[in-house]
Short mmCIF file of N, CA and C in Angstrom, two decimals:
data_model
loop_
_atom_site.label_atom_id
_atom_site.label_comp_id
_atom_site.label_asym_id
_atom_site.label_seq_id
_atom_site.Cartn_x
_atom_site.Cartn_y
_atom_site.Cartn_z
N UNK Q 632 -48.07 6.16 110.94
CA UNK Q 632 -49.14 5.91 109.99
C UNK Q 632 -48.88 6.65 108.67
N UNK Q 633 -48.46 7.91 108.78
CA UNK Q 633 -48.17 8.71 107.59
C UNK Q 633 -47.07 8.04 106.77
N UNK Q 634 -46.03 7.53 107.44
CA UNK Q 634 -44.91 6.91 106.75
C UNK Q 634 -45.36 5.69 105.96
N UNK Q 635 -46.25 4.89 106.55
CA UNK Q 635 -46.75 3.69 105.88
C UNK Q 635 -47.46 4.06 104.57
N UNK Q 636 -48.37 5.04 104.63
CA UNK Q 636 -49.09 5.46 103.42
C UNK Q 636 -48.17 6.12 102.42
N UNK Q 637 -47.24 6.90 102.93
CA UNK Q 637 -46.31 7.60 102.05
C UNK Q 637 -45.45 6.59 101.28
N UNK Q 638 -44.90 5.62 102.00
CA UNK Q 638 -44.06 4.62 101.34
C UNK Q 638 -44.85 3.77 100.35
N UNK Q 639 -46.07 3.40 100.73
CA UNK Q 639 -46.92 2.63 99.82
C UNK Q 639 -47.21 3.42 98.55
N UNK Q 640 -47.56 4.69 98.73
CA UNK Q 640 -47.86 5.56 97.58
C UNK Q 640 -46.62 5.74 96.71
N UNK Q 641 -45.49 5.91 97.35
CA UNK Q 641 -44.24 6.08 96.61
C UNK Q 641 -43.93 4.83 95.79
N UNK Q 642 -44.11 3.67 96.39
CA UNK Q 642 -43.86 2.41 95.70
C UNK Q 642 -44.81 2.23 94.51
N UNK Q 643 -46.09 2.51 94.71
CA UNK Q 643 -47.07 2.39 93.63
C UNK Q 643 -46.72 3.36 92.51
N UNK Q 644 -46.39 4.60 92.85
CA UNK Q 644 -46.01 5.60 91.85
C UNK Q 644 -44.78 5.18 91.07
N UNK Q 645 -43.80 4.62 91.75
CA UNK Q 645 -42.58 4.16 91.09
C UNK Q 645 -42.89 3.01 90.14
N UNK Q 646 -43.71 2.07 90.58
CA UNK Q 646 -44.07 0.94 89.71
C UNK Q 646 -44.83 1.42 88.47
N UNK Q 647 -45.77 2.36 88.66
CA UNK Q 647 -46.52 2.90 87.52
C UNK Q 647 -45.60 3.59 86.54
N UNK Q 648 -44.67 4.36 87.06
CA UNK Q 648 -43.78 5.09 86.15
C UNK Q 648 -42.85 4.14 85.39
N UNK Q 649 -42.44 3.05 86.02
CA UNK Q 649 -41.59 2.08 85.32
C UNK Q 649 -42.39 1.31 84.28
N UNK Q 650 -43.60 0.91 84.63
CA UNK Q 650 -44.44 0.17 83.70
C UNK Q 650 -44.84 1.05 82.53
N UNK Q 651 -45.13 2.32 82.80
CA UNK Q 651 -45.60 3.22 81.76
C UNK Q 651 -44.52 3.95 81.02
N UNK Q 652 -43.25 3.70 81.34
CA UNK Q 652 -42.17 4.41 80.68
C UNK Q 652 -42.07 3.95 79.22
N UNK Q 653 -41.99 4.92 78.35
CA UNK Q 653 -42.03 4.66 76.91
C UNK Q 653 -41.01 5.57 76.24
N UNK Q 654 -40.29 5.05 75.28
CA UNK Q 654 -39.36 5.88 74.51
C UNK Q 654 -40.04 6.32 73.23
N UNK Q 655 -40.09 7.62 73.01
CA UNK Q 655 -40.71 8.17 71.81
C UNK Q 655 -39.74 7.91 70.65
N UNK Q 656 -40.15 7.10 69.66
CA UNK Q 656 -39.23 6.73 68.58
C UNK Q 656 -38.68 7.92 67.79
N UNK Q 657 -39.51 8.93 67.58
CA UNK Q 657 -39.09 10.06 66.76
C UNK Q 657 -37.99 10.91 67.41
N UNK Q 658 -37.98 10.93 68.76
CA UNK Q 658 -37.04 11.82 69.46
C UNK Q 658 -36.09 11.09 70.39
N UNK Q 659 -36.42 9.85 70.76
CA UNK Q 659 -35.62 9.13 71.74
C UNK Q 659 -35.88 9.57 73.17
N UNK Q 660 -36.81 10.49 73.35
CA UNK Q 660 -37.15 11.01 74.68
C UNK Q 660 -38.01 10.01 75.43
N UNK Q 661 -37.78 9.89 76.74
CA UNK Q 661 -38.62 9.03 77.58
C UNK Q 661 -39.90 9.76 77.93
N UNK Q 662 -41.00 9.03 77.92
CA UNK Q 662 -42.30 9.61 78.24
C UNK Q 662 -43.12 8.60 79.02
N UNK Q 663 -44.05 9.11 79.79
CA UNK Q 663 -44.93 8.26 80.59
C UNK Q 663 -46.22 8.02 79.81
N UNK Q 664 -46.51 6.75 79.49
CA UNK Q 664 -47.72 6.37 78.76
C UNK Q 664 -48.42 5.28 79.56
N UNK Q 665 -49.41 5.67 80.37
CA UNK Q 665 -50.12 4.71 81.21
C UNK Q 665 -51.38 4.15 80.55
N UNK Q 666 -51.87 4.82 79.52
CA UNK Q 666 -53.12 4.43 78.88
C UNK Q 666 -52.80 3.73 77.55
N UNK Q 667 -53.36 2.54 77.31
CA UNK Q 667 -53.11 1.85 76.04
C UNK Q 667 -53.56 2.70 74.85
N UNK Q 668 -52.79 2.67 73.77
CA UNK Q 668 -53.08 3.46 72.58
C UNK Q 668 -54.47 3.18 72.02
N UNK Q 669 -54.89 1.92 72.06
CA UNK Q 669 -56.21 1.55 71.54
C UNK Q 669 -57.31 2.23 72.35
N UNK Q 670 -57.12 2.30 73.67
CA UNK Q 670 -58.11 2.95 74.52
C UNK Q 670 -58.17 4.45 74.24
N UNK Q 671 -57.00 5.06 74.06
CA UNK Q 671 -56.96 6.49 73.73
C UNK Q 671 -57.65 6.76 72.40
N UNK Q 672 -57.40 5.92 71.41
CA UNK Q 672 -58.02 6.10 70.09
C UNK Q 672 -59.54 5.96 70.20
N UNK Q 673 -60.00 5.03 71.00
CA UNK Q 673 -61.44 4.83 71.19
C UNK Q 673 -62.06 6.05 71.88
N UNK Q 674 -61.40 6.55 72.91
CA UNK Q 674 -61.89 7.74 73.61
C UNK Q 674 -61.91 8.94 72.66
N UNK Q 675 -60.87 9.09 71.86
CA UNK Q 675 -60.78 10.21 70.92
C UNK Q 675 -61.87 10.11 69.86
N UNK Q 676 -62.14 8.90 69.36
CA UNK Q 676 -63.18 8.73 68.35
C UNK Q 676 -64.54 9.13 68.90
N UNK Q 677 -64.81 8.76 70.14
CA UNK Q 677 -66.09 9.14 70.76
C UNK Q 677 -66.18 10.66 70.93
N UNK Q 678 -65.10 11.27 71.40
CA UNK Q 678 -65.08 12.72 71.57
C UNK Q 678 -65.22 13.44 70.23
N UNK Q 679 -64.53 12.94 69.23
CA UNK Q 679 -64.58 13.55 67.90
C UNK Q 679 -65.99 13.44 67.31
N UNK Q 680 -66.61 12.28 67.52
CA UNK Q 680 -67.99 12.09 67.06
C UNK Q 680 -68.94 13.08 67.71
N UNK Q 681 -68.75 13.29 69.00
CA UNK Q 681 -69.59 14.26 69.72
C UNK Q 681 -69.36 15.67 69.19
N UNK Q 682 -68.10 16.00 68.95
CA UNK Q 682 -67.77 17.33 68.42
C UNK Q 682 -68.43 17.55 67.05
N UNK Q 683 -68.44 16.50 66.23
CA UNK Q 683 -69.08 16.62 64.91
C UNK Q 683 -70.59 16.83 65.02
N UNK Q 684 -71.19 16.31 66.08
CA UNK Q 684 -72.62 16.52 66.30
C UNK Q 684 -72.90 17.93 66.82
N UNK Q 685 -71.98 18.45 67.63
CA UNK Q 685 -72.19 19.73 68.31
C UNK Q 685 -71.70 20.95 67.53
N UNK Q 686 -70.83 20.75 66.56
CA UNK Q 686 -70.19 21.85 65.85
C UNK Q 686 -70.52 21.78 64.37
N UNK Q 687 -70.92 22.90 63.78
CA UNK Q 687 -71.22 22.88 62.34
C UNK Q 687 -69.99 22.49 61.52
N UNK Q 688 -70.22 21.65 60.53
CA UNK Q 688 -69.15 21.21 59.63
C UNK Q 688 -69.24 22.03 58.35
N UNK Q 689 -68.10 22.49 57.89
CA UNK Q 689 -68.05 23.33 56.69
C UNK Q 689 -68.49 22.56 55.45
N UNK Q 690 -69.20 23.26 54.59
CA UNK Q 690 -69.58 22.68 53.30
C UNK Q 690 -68.78 23.32 52.16
N UNK Q 691 -67.80 24.15 52.53
CA UNK Q 691 -66.99 24.82 51.52
C UNK Q 691 -66.15 23.78 50.78
N UNK Q 692 -66.38 23.60 49.47
CA UNK Q 692 -65.67 22.55 48.73
C UNK Q 692 -64.16 22.79 48.64
N UNK Q 693 -63.75 24.04 48.59
CA UNK Q 693 -62.31 24.35 48.50
C UNK Q 693 -61.60 23.97 49.79
N UNK Q 694 -62.16 24.39 50.92
CA UNK Q 694 -61.55 24.07 52.22
C UNK Q 694 -61.51 22.57 52.46
N UNK Q 695 -62.62 21.90 52.18
CA UNK Q 695 -62.69 20.46 52.41
C UNK Q 695 -61.74 19.69 51.50
N UNK Q 696 -61.64 20.09 50.25
CA UNK Q 696 -60.72 19.41 49.32
C UNK Q 696 -59.28 19.61 49.75
N UNK Q 697 -58.95 20.82 50.18
CA UNK Q 697 -57.58 21.10 50.61
C UNK Q 697 -57.24 20.27 51.86
N UNK Q 698 -58.15 20.25 52.84
CA UNK Q 698 -57.89 19.49 54.07
C UNK Q 698 -57.75 18.00 53.77
N UNK Q 699 -58.60 17.48 52.91
CA UNK Q 699 -58.53 16.05 52.56
C UNK Q 699 -57.24 15.73 51.80
N UNK Q 700 -56.90 16.58 50.84
CA UNK Q 700 -55.69 16.36 50.01
C UNK Q 700 -54.43 16.39 50.89
N UNK Q 701 -54.32 17.41 51.71
CA UNK Q 701 -53.15 17.54 52.59
C UNK Q 701 -53.17 16.44 53.64
N UNK Q 702 -54.34 16.18 54.21
CA UNK Q 702 -54.46 15.14 55.23
C UNK Q 702 -54.05 13.77 54.74
N UNK Q 703 -54.45 13.43 53.53
CA UNK Q 703 -54.09 12.12 52.98
C UNK Q 703 -52.58 11.99 52.78
N UNK Q 704 -51.94 13.07 52.40
CA UNK Q 704 -50.48 13.04 52.25
C UNK Q 704 -49.80 12.86 53.61
N UNK Q 705 -50.31 13.56 54.60
CA UNK Q 705 -49.75 13.44 55.95
C UNK Q 705 -49.99 12.03 56.49
N UNK Q 706 -51.18 11.49 56.26
CA UNK Q 706 -51.50 10.14 56.72
C UNK Q 706 -50.54 9.12 56.11
N UNK Q 707 -50.20 9.30 54.86
CA UNK Q 707 -49.27 8.39 54.18
C UNK Q 707 -47.90 8.43 54.86
N UNK Q 708 -47.43 9.63 55.17
CA UNK Q 708 -46.12 9.79 55.79
C UNK Q 708 -46.14 9.32 57.25
N UNK Q 709 -47.26 9.52 57.94
CA UNK Q 709 -47.36 9.15 59.35
C UNK Q 709 -47.69 7.68 59.57
N UNK Q 710 -48.01 6.96 58.51
CA UNK Q 710 -48.44 5.56 58.64
C UNK Q 710 -47.48 4.67 59.44
N UNK Q 711 -46.17 4.78 59.27
CA UNK Q 711 -45.29 3.93 60.08
C UNK Q 711 -45.39 4.19 61.59
N UNK Q 712 -45.68 5.44 61.96
CA UNK Q 712 -45.79 5.80 63.37
C UNK Q 712 -47.20 5.60 63.91
N UNK Q 713 -48.18 5.56 63.02
CA UNK Q 713 -49.58 5.41 63.43
C UNK Q 713 -50.25 4.38 62.53
N UNK Q 714 -49.80 3.12 62.58
CA UNK Q 714 -50.29 2.11 61.63
C UNK Q 714 -51.77 1.77 61.77
N UNK Q 715 -52.35 1.95 62.94
CA UNK Q 715 -53.75 1.58 63.15
C UNK Q 715 -54.70 2.76 63.06
N UNK Q 716 -54.21 3.90 62.62
CA UNK Q 716 -55.04 5.10 62.57
C UNK Q 716 -56.19 4.93 61.58
N UNK Q 717 -57.34 5.38 62.00
CA UNK Q 717 -58.53 5.46 61.14
C UNK Q 717 -58.69 6.93 60.79
N UNK Q 718 -58.00 7.37 59.77
CA UNK Q 718 -57.90 8.79 59.45
C UNK Q 718 -59.24 9.40 59.08
N UNK Q 719 -59.45 10.59 59.61
CA UNK Q 719 -60.64 11.37 59.31
C UNK Q 719 -60.25 12.84 59.37
N UNK Q 720 -60.58 13.57 58.33
CA UNK Q 720 -60.23 14.99 58.24
C UNK Q 720 -61.52 15.79 58.12
N UNK Q 721 -61.76 16.67 59.09
CA UNK Q 721 -63.00 17.44 59.13
C UNK Q 721 -62.67 18.92 59.23
N UNK Q 722 -63.39 19.72 58.44
CA UNK Q 722 -63.27 21.17 58.52
C UNK Q 722 -64.52 21.68 59.23
N UNK Q 723 -64.33 22.26 60.42
CA UNK Q 723 -65.44 22.82 61.18
C UNK Q 723 -65.68 24.27 60.76
N UNK Q 724 -66.93 24.63 60.66
CA UNK Q 724 -67.33 25.95 60.19
C UNK Q 724 -67.35 26.94 61.36
N UNK Q 725 -66.21 27.57 61.59
CA UNK Q 725 -66.09 28.60 62.62
C UNK Q 725 -64.98 29.55 62.20
N UNK Q 726 -65.39 30.68 61.62
CA UNK Q 726 -64.42 31.64 61.10
C UNK Q 726 -63.65 32.37 62.20
N UNK Q 727 -64.13 32.29 63.43
CA UNK Q 727 -63.43 32.94 64.55
C UNK Q 727 -62.28 32.09 65.08
N UNK Q 728 -62.36 30.79 64.86
CA UNK Q 728 -61.33 29.86 65.35
C UNK Q 728 -60.22 29.75 64.31
N UNK Q 729 -59.06 30.26 64.67
CA UNK Q 729 -57.89 30.10 63.80
C UNK Q 729 -57.07 28.98 64.44
N UNK Q 730 -57.50 27.75 64.19
CA UNK Q 730 -56.94 26.63 64.92
C UNK Q 730 -57.13 25.32 64.15
N UNK Q 731 -56.38 24.33 64.58
CA UNK Q 731 -56.51 22.96 64.09
C UNK Q 731 -56.05 22.05 65.22
N UNK Q 732 -56.45 20.80 65.18
CA UNK Q 732 -55.96 19.84 66.18
C UNK Q 732 -56.05 18.44 65.61
N UNK Q 733 -55.31 17.54 66.23
CA UNK Q 733 -55.37 16.12 65.87
C UNK Q 733 -55.55 15.33 67.16
N UNK Q 734 -56.21 14.20 67.04
CA UNK Q 734 -56.47 13.35 68.20
C UNK Q 734 -55.92 11.95 67.92
N UNK Q 735 -55.66 11.19 68.99
CA UNK Q 735 -55.19 9.82 68.79
C UNK Q 735 -56.14 9.04 67.88
N UNK Q 736 -55.58 8.17 67.09
CA UNK Q 736 -56.38 7.36 66.19
C UNK Q 736 -56.59 7.99 64.82
N UNK Q 737 -56.05 9.19 64.60
CA UNK Q 737 -56.11 9.79 63.27
C UNK Q 737 -57.25 10.76 63.02
N UNK Q 738 -57.85 11.30 64.07
CA UNK Q 738 -58.92 12.28 63.91
C UNK Q 738 -58.28 13.67 63.84
N UNK Q 739 -58.50 14.37 62.72
CA UNK Q 739 -57.87 15.67 62.49
C UNK Q 739 -58.95 16.70 62.16
N UNK Q 740 -58.88 17.83 62.84
CA UNK Q 740 -59.86 18.91 62.63
C UNK Q 740 -59.15 20.20 62.26
N UNK Q 741 -59.79 20.93 61.37
CA UNK Q 741 -59.32 22.25 60.96
C UNK Q 741 -60.55 23.15 61.04
N UNK Q 742 -60.38 24.35 61.57
CA UNK Q 742 -61.47 25.32 61.60
C UNK Q 742 -61.34 26.26 60.41
N UNK Q 743 -62.47 26.72 59.88
CA UNK Q 743 -62.44 27.59 58.70
C UNK Q 743 -61.65 28.87 58.95
N UNK Q 744 -61.57 29.31 60.19
CA UNK Q 744 -60.81 30.51 60.50
C UNK Q 744 -59.34 30.40 60.13
N UNK Q 745 -58.81 29.18 60.09
CA UNK Q 745 -57.39 28.99 59.77
C UNK Q 745 -57.10 29.41 58.33
N UNK Q 746 -58.12 29.40 57.49
CA UNK Q 746 -57.92 29.74 56.08
C UNK Q 746 -57.74 31.25 55.87
N UNK Q 747 -57.89 32.02 56.94
CA UNK Q 747 -57.53 33.45 56.89
C UNK Q 747 -56.00 33.58 56.83
N UNK Q 748 -55.32 32.58 57.37
CA UNK Q 748 -53.86 32.59 57.45
C UNK Q 748 -53.23 31.65 56.42
N UNK Q 749 -53.83 30.48 56.27
CA UNK Q 749 -53.33 29.44 55.38
C UNK Q 749 -53.80 29.74 53.95
N UNK Q 750 -52.86 29.80 53.03
CA UNK Q 750 -53.22 30.14 51.65
C UNK Q 750 -52.87 29.06 50.64
N UNK Q 751 -52.14 28.02 51.07
CA UNK Q 751 -51.72 26.98 50.12
C UNK Q 751 -51.70 25.63 50.82
N UNK Q 752 -51.57 24.57 50.03
CA UNK Q 752 -51.42 23.23 50.59
C UNK Q 752 -50.21 23.17 51.52
N UNK Q 753 -49.14 23.81 51.13
CA UNK Q 753 -47.92 23.79 51.94
C UNK Q 753 -48.16 24.45 53.30
N UNK Q 754 -48.88 25.57 53.30
CA UNK Q 754 -49.21 26.24 54.57
C UNK Q 754 -50.03 25.32 55.47
N UNK Q 755 -51.05 24.71 54.89
CA UNK Q 755 -51.91 23.83 55.68
C UNK Q 755 -51.15 22.58 56.14
N UNK Q 756 -50.23 22.10 55.32
CA UNK Q 756 -49.42 20.93 55.70
C UNK Q 756 -48.58 21.22 56.93
N UNK Q 757 -48.08 22.44 57.05
CA UNK Q 757 -47.30 22.81 58.23
C UNK Q 757 -48.18 22.70 59.47
N UNK Q 758 -49.38 23.25 59.40
CA UNK Q 758 -50.30 23.25 60.55
C UNK Q 758 -50.75 21.83 60.88
N UNK Q 759 -51.27 21.12 59.89
CA UNK Q 759 -51.78 19.78 60.15
C UNK Q 759 -50.66 18.81 60.52
N UNK Q 760 -49.52 18.93 59.87
CA UNK Q 760 -48.39 18.07 60.18
C UNK Q 760 -47.92 18.26 61.61
N UNK Q 761 -47.92 19.50 62.06
CA UNK Q 761 -47.54 19.80 63.44
C UNK Q 761 -48.50 19.11 64.42
N UNK Q 762 -49.79 19.21 64.14
CA UNK Q 762 -50.78 18.60 65.03
C UNK Q 762 -50.67 17.07 65.02
N UNK Q 763 -50.50 16.48 63.86
CA UNK Q 763 -50.37 15.02 63.76
C UNK Q 763 -49.08 14.56 64.45
N UNK Q 764 -48.03 15.36 64.38
CA UNK Q 764 -46.77 15.01 65.05
C UNK Q 764 -46.96 14.90 66.56
N UNK Q 765 -47.81 15.76 67.13
CA UNK Q 765 -48.12 15.65 68.57
C UNK Q 765 -48.71 14.28 68.88
N UNK Q 766 -49.62 13.82 68.03
CA UNK Q 766 -50.25 12.52 68.25
C UNK Q 766 -49.24 11.40 68.06
N UNK Q 767 -48.47 11.45 66.98
CA UNK Q 767 -47.48 10.40 66.71
C UNK Q 767 -46.46 10.29 67.83
N UNK Q 768 -46.13 11.41 68.46
CA UNK Q 768 -45.17 11.41 69.56
C UNK Q 768 -45.82 11.03 70.90
N UNK Q 769 -47.13 10.82 70.90
CA UNK Q 769 -47.81 10.37 72.12
C UNK Q 769 -48.04 11.45 73.15
N UNK Q 770 -48.09 12.70 72.75
CA UNK Q 770 -48.26 13.78 73.72
C UNK Q 770 -49.59 13.69 74.46
N UNK Q 771 -50.65 13.23 73.80
CA UNK Q 771 -51.94 13.08 74.47
C UNK Q 771 -51.87 12.04 75.57
N UNK Q 772 -51.23 10.92 75.28
CA UNK Q 772 -51.07 9.87 76.28
C UNK Q 772 -50.24 10.37 77.45
N UNK Q 773 -49.21 11.10 77.13
CA UNK Q 773 -48.35 11.65 78.18
C UNK Q 773 -49.13 12.60 79.08
N UNK Q 774 -49.95 13.43 78.49
CA UNK Q 774 -50.75 14.40 79.24
C UNK Q 774 -51.75 13.69 80.15
N UNK Q 775 -52.46 12.70 79.61
CA UNK Q 775 -53.42 11.96 80.42
C UNK Q 775 -52.70 11.20 81.53
N UNK Q 776 -51.56 10.63 81.24
CA UNK Q 776 -50.78 9.90 82.25
C UNK Q 776 -50.35 10.83 83.37
N UNK Q 777 -49.96 12.05 83.03
CA UNK Q 777 -49.59 13.03 84.06
C UNK Q 777 -50.78 13.36 84.94
N UNK Q 778 -51.95 13.49 84.33
CA UNK Q 778 -53.16 13.79 85.10
C UNK Q 778 -53.52 12.64 86.03
N UNK Q 779 -53.37 11.41 85.53
CA UNK Q 779 -53.64 10.23 86.36
C UNK Q 779 -52.70 10.19 87.55
N UNK Q 780 -51.42 10.43 87.31
CA UNK Q 780 -50.45 10.43 88.41
C UNK Q 780 -50.71 11.56 89.39
N UNK Q 781 -51.06 12.73 88.88
CA UNK Q 781 -51.35 13.86 89.76
C UNK Q 781 -52.56 13.56 90.64
N UNK Q 782 -53.60 12.96 90.05
CA UNK Q 782 -54.79 12.60 90.82
C UNK Q 782 -54.45 11.52 91.85
N UNK Q 783 -53.63 10.55 91.45
CA UNK Q 783 -53.20 9.51 92.39
C UNK Q 783 -52.37 10.09 93.53
N UNK Q 784 -51.51 11.04 93.20
CA UNK Q 784 -50.72 11.71 94.23
C UNK Q 784 -51.59 12.47 95.20
N UNK Q 785 -52.62 13.14 94.68
CA UNK Q 785 -53.54 13.88 95.55
C UNK Q 785 -54.29 12.93 96.47
N UNK Q 786 -54.72 11.80 95.94
CA UNK Q 786 -55.42 10.81 96.76
C UNK Q 786 -54.51 10.26 97.84
N UNK Q 787 -53.28 9.93 97.47
CA UNK Q 787 -52.32 9.41 98.45
C UNK Q 787 -52.03 10.46 99.52
N UNK Q 788 -51.93 11.70 99.12
CA UNK Q 788 -51.66 12.78 100.08
C UNK Q 788 -52.85 12.97 101.01
N UNK Q 789 -54.06 12.87 100.49
CA UNK Q 789 -55.25 12.97 101.34
C UNK Q 789 -55.27 11.84 102.37
N UNK Q 790 -54.95 10.64 101.92
CA UNK Q 790 -54.92 9.51 102.85
C UNK Q 790 -53.81 9.68 103.88
N UNK Q 791 -52.67 10.13 103.44
CA UNK Q 791 -51.53 10.28 104.33
C UNK Q 791 -51.67 11.41 105.33
N UNK Q 792 -52.54 12.36 105.05
CA UNK Q 792 -52.70 13.51 105.96
C UNK Q 792 -54.04 13.48 106.68
N UNK Q 793 -54.74 12.38 106.62
CA UNK Q 793 -56.08 12.34 107.21
C UNK Q 793 -56.10 12.53 108.72
N UNK Q 794 -54.97 12.29 109.39
CA UNK Q 794 -54.93 12.48 110.84
C UNK Q 794 -54.63 13.92 111.23
N UNK Q 795 -54.31 14.76 110.28
CA UNK Q 795 -54.03 16.18 110.57
C UNK Q 795 -55.35 16.95 110.66
N UNK Q 796 -55.29 18.12 111.29
CA UNK Q 796 -56.52 18.92 111.34
C UNK Q 796 -56.82 19.48 109.95
N UNK Q 797 -58.07 19.86 109.75
CA UNK Q 797 -58.54 20.21 108.40
C UNK Q 797 -57.81 21.41 107.80
N UNK Q 798 -57.43 22.40 108.61
CA UNK Q 798 -56.74 23.56 108.04
C UNK Q 798 -55.35 23.18 107.53
N UNK Q 799 -54.66 22.29 108.25
CA UNK Q 799 -53.35 21.82 107.78
C UNK Q 799 -53.50 21.00 106.50
N UNK Q 800 -54.52 20.15 106.46
CA UNK Q 800 -54.76 19.34 105.26
C UNK Q 800 -55.05 20.22 104.06
N UNK Q 801 -55.88 21.24 104.27
CA UNK Q 801 -56.22 22.15 103.17
C UNK Q 801 -54.97 22.86 102.65
N UNK Q 802 -54.12 23.28 103.57
CA UNK Q 802 -52.89 23.96 103.19
C UNK Q 802 -51.97 23.03 102.39
N UNK Q 803 -51.83 21.81 102.86
CA UNK Q 803 -50.98 20.82 102.17
C UNK Q 803 -51.55 20.50 100.79
N UNK Q 804 -52.88 20.30 100.71
CA UNK Q 804 -53.50 19.98 99.42
C UNK Q 804 -53.40 21.15 98.45
N UNK Q 805 -53.54 22.37 98.96
CA UNK Q 805 -53.41 23.55 98.10
C UNK Q 805 -51.99 23.65 97.55
N UNK Q 806 -51.01 23.39 98.40
CA UNK Q 806 -49.61 23.43 97.96
C UNK Q 806 -49.35 22.34 96.92
N UNK Q 807 -49.90 21.16 97.15
CA UNK Q 807 -49.74 20.07 96.19
C UNK Q 807 -50.40 20.44 94.86
N UNK Q 808 -51.61 20.96 94.92
CA UNK Q 808 -52.33 21.35 93.70
C UNK Q 808 -51.56 22.39 92.90
N UNK Q 809 -51.03 23.39 93.60
CA UNK Q 809 -50.25 24.43 92.92
C UNK Q 809 -48.98 23.84 92.32
N UNK Q 810 -48.31 22.98 93.08
CA UNK Q 810 -47.08 22.36 92.59
C UNK Q 810 -47.33 21.47 91.38
N UNK Q 811 -48.40 20.69 91.43
CA UNK Q 811 -48.73 19.81 90.30
C UNK Q 811 -49.10 20.62 89.07
N UNK Q 812 -49.84 21.69 89.28
CA UNK Q 812 -50.25 22.53 88.15
C UNK Q 812 -49.06 23.25 87.53
N UNK Q 813 -48.29 23.92 88.35
CA UNK Q 813 -47.17 24.72 87.85
C UNK Q 813 -46.01 23.84 87.39
N UNK Q 814 -45.73 22.78 88.14
CA UNK Q 814 -44.57 21.95 87.84
C UNK Q 814 -44.79 20.89 86.79
N UNK Q 815 -46.03 20.43 86.63
CA UNK Q 815 -46.28 19.31 85.72
C UNK Q 815 -47.20 19.70 84.56
N UNK Q 816 -48.33 20.30 84.86
CA UNK Q 816 -49.34 20.54 83.82
C UNK Q 816 -49.04 21.77 82.96
N UNK Q 817 -48.74 22.89 83.56
CA UNK Q 817 -48.55 24.12 82.79
C UNK Q 817 -47.37 24.10 81.82
N UNK Q 818 -46.27 23.46 82.15
CA UNK Q 818 -45.16 23.48 81.18
C UNK Q 818 -45.54 22.91 79.82
N UNK Q 819 -46.59 22.10 79.74
CA UNK Q 819 -46.99 21.50 78.47
C UNK Q 819 -48.28 22.08 77.91
N UNK Q 820 -48.76 23.17 78.51
CA UNK Q 820 -50.00 23.76 78.00
C UNK Q 820 -49.67 24.96 77.13
N UNK Q 821 -50.69 25.49 76.50
CA UNK Q 821 -50.48 26.66 75.64
C UNK Q 821 -50.26 27.82 76.51
#
């Protein structure tokens, strides 16, 4: 029984990885992209909208002008890699956050705390360009695809071990969870 579920799971996983295999144009590296770009952009837009409701937006004209000016230049350069992007550049008012991020579909955020470090358009371009490059290279899609596969693997493992006693199943699932986290998820996290 275990062999039947294992082989079925292996076959499904192999088919998903072949269907979702994508070559990143900028690097030539193969990546797993299981979620359509349009769906990711839609999910990101909803998340970004929620963030704008929940987080104060800066009214500082200097910060906003700099983010918009730099962002528009980056959007121009990134257009061939992100032709359907609906660009939006927002400066969130949080002096403790020295951070920036970009989301699929062209949503870019900068926190006011970054301006403690960033002093010029060129400085901000390095930060924002780096974040947009992650999106252009499909890193978000790759991350979500890894999570989908890890969850599918866990489900297949649960099904395949259902005839074992609960302590053995818990041990196997814990080992799988640790392996998936350390071997797949953590190498790409901060």
